[in-house]
PDB file of C-alpha atoms in Angstrom:
ATOM      1  CA  MET A   1       0.000   0.000   0.000  1.00 45.00           C
ATOM      2  CA  ALA A   2       2.806   2.401   0.854  1.00 50.00           C
ATOM      3  CA  ASP A   3       4.532   1.656  -2.474  1.00 56.00           C
ATOM      4  CA  ASN A   4       1.312   2.381  -4.410  1.00 60.00           C
ATOM      5  CA  SER A   5       0.762   5.680  -2.599  1.00 60.00           C
ATOM      6  CA  ARG A   6       4.366   6.646  -3.315  1.00 61.00           C
ATOM      7  CA  GLN A   7       3.861   5.965  -7.036  1.00 61.00           C
ATOM      8  CA  ASN A   8       0.789   8.186  -7.084  1.00 76.00           C
ATOM      9  CA  MET A   9       2.684  11.034  -5.432  1.00 85.00           C
ATOM     10  CA  ARG A  10       2.486  14.183  -7.532  1.00 89.00           C
ATOM     11  CA  VAL A  11       5.761  15.715  -8.708  1.00 88.00           C
ATOM     12  CA  SER A  12       6.965  19.283  -8.472  1.00 88.00           C
ATOM     13  CA  ASP A  13       8.699  21.443 -11.058  1.00 87.00           C
ATOM     14  CA  ALA A  14      11.962  20.821  -9.208  1.00 87.00           C
ATOM     15  CA  ASP A  15      11.470  17.045  -9.616  1.00 88.00           C
ATOM     16  CA  ARG A  16      10.810  17.521 -13.332  1.00 89.00           C
ATOM     17  CA  ALA A  17      13.873  19.767 -13.671  1.00 88.00           C
ATOM     18  CA  ALA A  18      16.091  17.202 -11.914  1.00 88.00           C
ATOM     19  CA  THR A  19      14.859  14.442 -14.220  1.00 89.00           C
ATOM     20  CA  ALA A  20      15.298  16.701 -17.257  1.00 88.00           C
ATOM     21  CA  GLN A  21      18.894  17.375 -16.169  1.00 87.00           C
ATOM     22  CA  GLN A  22      19.521  13.643 -15.794  1.00 87.00           C
ATOM     23  CA  LEU A  23      18.159  13.100 -19.321  1.00 88.00           C
ATOM     24  CA  ALA A  24      20.285  15.935 -20.710  1.00 88.00           C
ATOM     25  CA  ASP A  25      23.369  14.437 -19.050  1.00 86.00           C
ATOM     26  CA  ALA A  26      22.531  11.032 -20.579  1.00 87.00           C
ATOM     27  CA  LEU A  27      22.246  12.691 -24.002  1.00 86.00           C
ATOM     28  CA  ALA A  28      25.601  14.451 -23.515  1.00 86.00           C
ATOM     29  CA  GLU A  29      27.213  11.140 -22.492  1.00 85.00           C
ATOM     30  CA  GLY A  30      25.820   9.400 -25.591  1.00 87.00           C
ATOM     31  CA  ARG A  31      23.493   7.116 -23.672  1.00 87.00           C
ATOM     32  CA  LEU A  32      20.446   8.490 -25.508  1.00 87.00           C
ATOM     33  CA  THR A  33      19.940   9.564 -29.096  1.00 88.00           C
ATOM     34  CA  THR A  34      18.555  13.012 -29.799  1.00 88.00           C
ATOM     35  CA  ALA A  35      15.178  11.561 -30.751  1.00 90.00           C
ATOM     36  CA  GLU A  36      15.001   9.495 -27.533  1.00 89.00           C
ATOM     37  CA  ALA A  37      16.015  12.482 -25.442  1.00 88.00           C
ATOM     38  CA  ASP A  38      13.399  14.728 -27.086  1.00 90.00           C
ATOM     39  CA  GLU A  39      10.695  12.143 -26.536  1.00 91.00           C
ATOM     40  CA  ARG A  40      11.666  11.589 -22.905  1.00 89.00           C
ATOM     41  CA  LEU A  41      12.003  15.326 -22.175  1.00 88.00           C
ATOM     42  CA  ALA A  42       8.502  15.960 -23.538  1.00 91.00           C
ATOM     43  CA  ALA A  43       7.165  13.173 -21.317  1.00 91.00           C
ATOM     44  CA  CYS A  44       9.185  14.530 -18.388  1.00 89.00           C
ATOM     45  CA  TRP A  45       7.654  17.993 -18.515  1.00 89.00           C
ATOM     46  CA  SER A  46       4.133  16.568 -18.874  1.00 90.00           C
ATOM     47  CA  ALA A  47       4.530  14.025 -16.052  1.00 88.00           C
ATOM     48  CA  CYS A  48       2.240  14.365 -13.062  1.00 88.00           C
ATOM     49  CA  HIS A  49       3.261  11.447 -10.845  1.00 88.00           C
ATOM     50  CA  GLU A  50       6.547  10.032  -9.566  1.00 88.00           C
ATOM     51  CA  HIS A  51       6.217   6.715 -11.354  1.00 88.00           C
ATOM     52  CA  GLU A  52       6.064   8.549 -14.701  1.00 88.00           C
ATOM     53  CA  LEU A  53       9.405  10.230 -14.009  1.00 86.00           C
ATOM     54  CA  ALA A  54      10.915   6.992 -12.706  1.00 87.00           C
ATOM     55  CA  ASP A  55       9.931   5.195 -15.928  1.00 88.00           C
ATOM     56  CA  LEU A  56      11.860   7.784 -17.981  1.00 87.00           C
ATOM     57  CA  THR A  57      15.161   7.139 -16.203  1.00 87.00           C
ATOM     58  CA  GLU A  58      14.923   3.500 -15.108  1.00 89.00           C
ATOM     59  CA  ASP A  59      17.335   2.304 -17.838  1.00 88.00           C
ATOM     60  CA  LEU A  60      19.891   5.047 -17.108  1.00 85.00           C
ATOM     61  CA  PRO A  61      22.630   4.861 -14.474  1.00 82.00           C
ATOM     62  CA  THR A  62      21.991   6.800 -11.307  1.00 78.00           C
ATOM     63  CA  PRO A  63      23.768  10.157 -11.282  1.00 69.00           C
ATOM     64  CA  VAL A  64      26.918  10.394  -9.201  1.00 66.00           C
ATOM     65  CA  PRO A  65      26.272  12.766  -6.303  1.00 65.00           C
ATOM     66  CA  VAL A  66      28.502  15.834  -6.118  1.00 58.00           C
ATOM     67  CA  PRO A  67      30.547  15.812  -2.902  1.00 59.00           C
ATOM     68  CA  ALA A  68      29.025  18.110  -0.335  1.00 57.00           C
ATOM     69  CA  ASN A  69      32.424  19.353   0.766  1.00 60.00           C
ATOM     70  CA  THR A  70      33.464  20.824  -2.635  1.00 58.00           C
ATOM     71  CA  ALA A  71      33.026  24.357  -1.304  1.00 59.00           C
ATOM     72  CA  GLN A  72      34.997  23.419   1.805  1.00 60.00           C
ATOM     73  CA  VAL A  73      37.872  22.094  -0.329  1.00 56.00           C
ATOM     74  CA  ALA A  74      37.870  25.322  -2.361  1.00 59.00           C
ATOM     75  CA  ARG A  75      38.079  27.340   0.858  1.00 63.00           C
ATOM     76  CA  ASN A  76      40.897  25.122   2.133  1.00 66.00           C
ATOM     77  CA  VAL A  77      42.991  25.827  -0.974  1.00 68.00           C
ATOM     78  CA  TRP A  78      43.211  29.499  -0.007  1.00 71.00           C
ATOM     79  CA  SER A  79      44.093  28.744   3.590  1.00 77.00           C
ATOM     80  CA  ARG A  80      46.423  30.671   5.863  1.00 83.00           C
ATOM     81  CA  PRO A  81      49.746  29.178   4.645  1.00 86.00           C
ATOM     82  CA  LEU A  82      49.077  30.017   0.995  1.00 86.00           C
ATOM     83  CA  LEU A  83      47.739  33.486   1.784  1.00 88.00           C
ATOM     84  CA  THR A  84      50.783  34.164   3.971  1.00 91.00           C
ATOM     85  CA  HIS A  85      53.093  32.990   1.196  1.00 92.00           C
ATOM     86  CA  ALA A  86      51.342  35.224  -1.347  1.00 93.00           C
ATOM     87  CA  ALA A  87      51.416  38.224   1.016  1.00 94.00           C
ATOM     88  CA  ILE A  88      55.138  37.824   1.702  1.00 95.00           C
ATOM     89  CA  ALA A  89      55.862  37.472  -2.029  1.00 95.00           C
ATOM     90  CA  ALA A  90      53.871  40.645  -2.727  1.00 95.00           C
ATOM     91  CA  LEU A  91      55.668  42.546   0.055  1.00 96.00           C
ATOM     92  CA  VAL A  92      59.122  41.464  -1.139  1.00 96.00           C
ATOM     93  CA  SER A  93      58.187  42.370  -4.723  1.00 95.00           C
ATOM     94  CA  THR A  94      57.029  45.806  -3.603  1.00 95.00           C
ATOM     95  CA  LEU A  95      60.271  46.362  -1.666  1.00 94.00           C
ATOM     96  CA  LEU A  96      62.357  45.309  -4.676  1.00 92.00           C
ATOM     97  CA  ILE A  97      60.518  47.728  -6.954  1.00 90.00           C
ATOM     98  CA  ALA A  98      60.840  50.508  -4.370  1.00 89.00           C
ATOM     99  CA  ARG A  99      64.567  49.887  -4.080  1.00 86.00           C
ATOM    100  CA  TRP A 100      64.934  49.969  -7.850  1.00 82.00           C
ATOM    101  CA  ALA A 101      62.929  53.211  -8.060  1.00 82.00           C
ATOM    102  CA  VAL A 102      64.456  55.124  -5.140  1.00 79.00           C
ATOM    103  CA  VAL A 103      68.090  54.097  -4.653  1.00 73.00           C
ATOM    104  CA  PRO A 104      70.460  56.275  -6.676  1.00 61.00           C
ATOM    105  CA  ASP A 105      72.373  54.831  -9.594  1.00 60.00           C
ATOM    106  CA  PHE A 106      76.104  55.269  -9.119  1.00 56.00           C
ATOM    107  CA  ALA A 107      76.703  54.592 -12.800  1.00 53.00           C
ATOM    108  CA  GLY A 108      77.781  51.061 -11.916  1.00 53.00           C
ATOM    109  CA  ARG A 109      81.478  51.960 -11.663  1.00 54.00           C
ATOM    110  CA  PRO A 110      83.641  51.405  -8.631  1.00 55.00           C
ATOM    111  CA  GLY A 111      85.149  54.563  -7.263  1.00 55.00           C
ATOM    112  CA  PHE A 112      82.541  56.824  -8.860  1.00 55.00           C
ATOM    113  CA  ALA A 113      83.275  60.189  -7.255  1.00 56.00           C
ATOM    114  CA  GLY A 114      80.467  62.369  -8.536  1.00 56.00           C
ATOM    115  CA  PRO A 115      77.168  63.110  -6.862  1.00 57.00           C
ATOM    116  CA  PRO A 116      74.599  60.298  -6.952  1.00 56.00           C
ATOM    117  CA  GLN A 117      72.498  60.288 -10.079  1.00 56.00           C
ATOM    118  CA  PHE A 118      68.981  59.039  -9.600  1.00 54.00           C
ATOM    119  CA  VAL A 119      67.680  56.311 -11.854  1.00 51.00           C
ATOM    120  CA  ASP A 120      66.033  57.612 -14.985  1.00 54.00           C
ATOM    121  CA  HIS A 121      64.313  54.224 -15.466  1.00 56.00           C
ATOM    122  CA  SER A 122      65.484  53.954 -19.036  1.00 58.00           C
ATOM    123  CA  GLY A 123      67.826  51.170 -17.970  1.00 64.00           C
ATOM    124  CA  PHE A 124      67.299  47.544 -17.090  1.00 77.00           C
ATOM    125  CA  PHE A 125      64.485  46.605 -14.680  1.00 82.00           C
ATOM    126  CA  TRP A 126      66.410  44.022 -12.675  1.00 84.00           C
ATOM    127  CA  PRO A 127      63.674  43.245 -10.077  1.00 90.00           C
ATOM    128  CA  ILE A 128      61.790  41.295 -12.729  1.00 91.00           C
ATOM    129  CA  PHE A 129      63.911  38.184 -12.074  1.00 92.00           C
ATOM    130  CA  PRO A 130      63.285  37.793  -8.324  1.00 94.00           C
ATOM    131  CA  ILE A 131      59.635  38.834  -8.801  1.00 95.00           C
ATOM    132  CA  PHE A 132      59.227  36.141 -11.460  1.00 95.00           C
ATOM    133  CA  TRP A 133      60.578  33.445  -9.137  1.00 95.00           C
ATOM    134  CA  LEU A 134      58.427  34.678  -6.254  1.00 94.00           C
ATOM    135  CA  ALA A 135      55.353  34.407  -8.494  1.00 95.00           C
ATOM    136  CA  VAL A 136      56.370  30.910  -9.615  1.00 95.00           C
ATOM    137  CA  SER A 137      56.711  29.817  -5.991  1.00 94.00           C
ATOM    138  CA  VAL A 138      53.185  31.038  -5.179  1.00 93.00           C
ATOM    139  CA  VAL A 139      51.715  29.307  -8.255  1.00 93.00           C
ATOM    140  CA  VAL A 140      53.462  26.034  -7.367  1.00 92.00           C
ATOM    141  CA  HIS A 141      52.223  26.313  -3.772  1.00 90.00           C
ATOM    142  CA  TYR A 142      48.675  26.866  -5.090  1.00 87.00           C
ATOM    143  CA  GLY A 143      48.971  23.807  -7.354  1.00 86.00           C
ATOM    144  CA  ILE A 144      50.100  21.655  -4.457  1.00 85.00           C
ATOM    145  CA  ARG A 145      47.163  22.843  -2.344  1.00 81.00           C
ATOM    146  CA  VAL A 146      44.678  22.086  -5.152  1.00 79.00           C
ATOM    147  CA  ARG A 147      46.116  18.612  -5.716  1.00 79.00           C
ATOM    148  CA  ARG A 148      45.984  17.833  -1.997  1.00 75.00           C
ATOM    149  CA  GLY A 149      42.416  19.120  -1.829  1.00 70.00           C
ATOM    150  CA  ARG A 150      41.349  16.758  -4.626  1.00 63.00           C
ATOM    151  CA  GLN A 151      43.081  13.823  -2.944  1.00 59.00           C
ATOM    152  CA  LEU A 152      41.319  14.542   0.329  1.00 55.00           C
ATOM    153  CA  GLY A 153      37.860  14.366  -1.186  1.00 52.00           C
ATOM    154  CA  GLY A 154      37.320  17.350  -3.461  1.00 46.00           C
TER     155      GLY A 154
END
């Protein structure tokens, strides 16, 4: 009796949308032809009871549930160690650029006796090399965090 009452349960638009998504996924995976998918989608949107929706997907595999902790894994990627690493890299990069911009250029010759000449910035921007390697270290750290997050259940 309980099974019969469950079959006669009316469905909501959300139930129809979930079934329609399952049918669309089956079409995208190649489990249904376009004609079969169109026929089943039309029946899906006109279904009134649960058994009608169940009949449309009974020969399809059950969808794999998305892990509930996906958002948690994404938050864990940008945790304190990675943010600290990125902040230190940004601070060091800023200090390198400031040093390049402010410290006078002594023409690069030992024993230069004249007054300091400030950098006209038409020369070589040497801080690019340490800044590049700082950026690479942050990107590698991020990649490690993402990989670990996937291994832990993401």
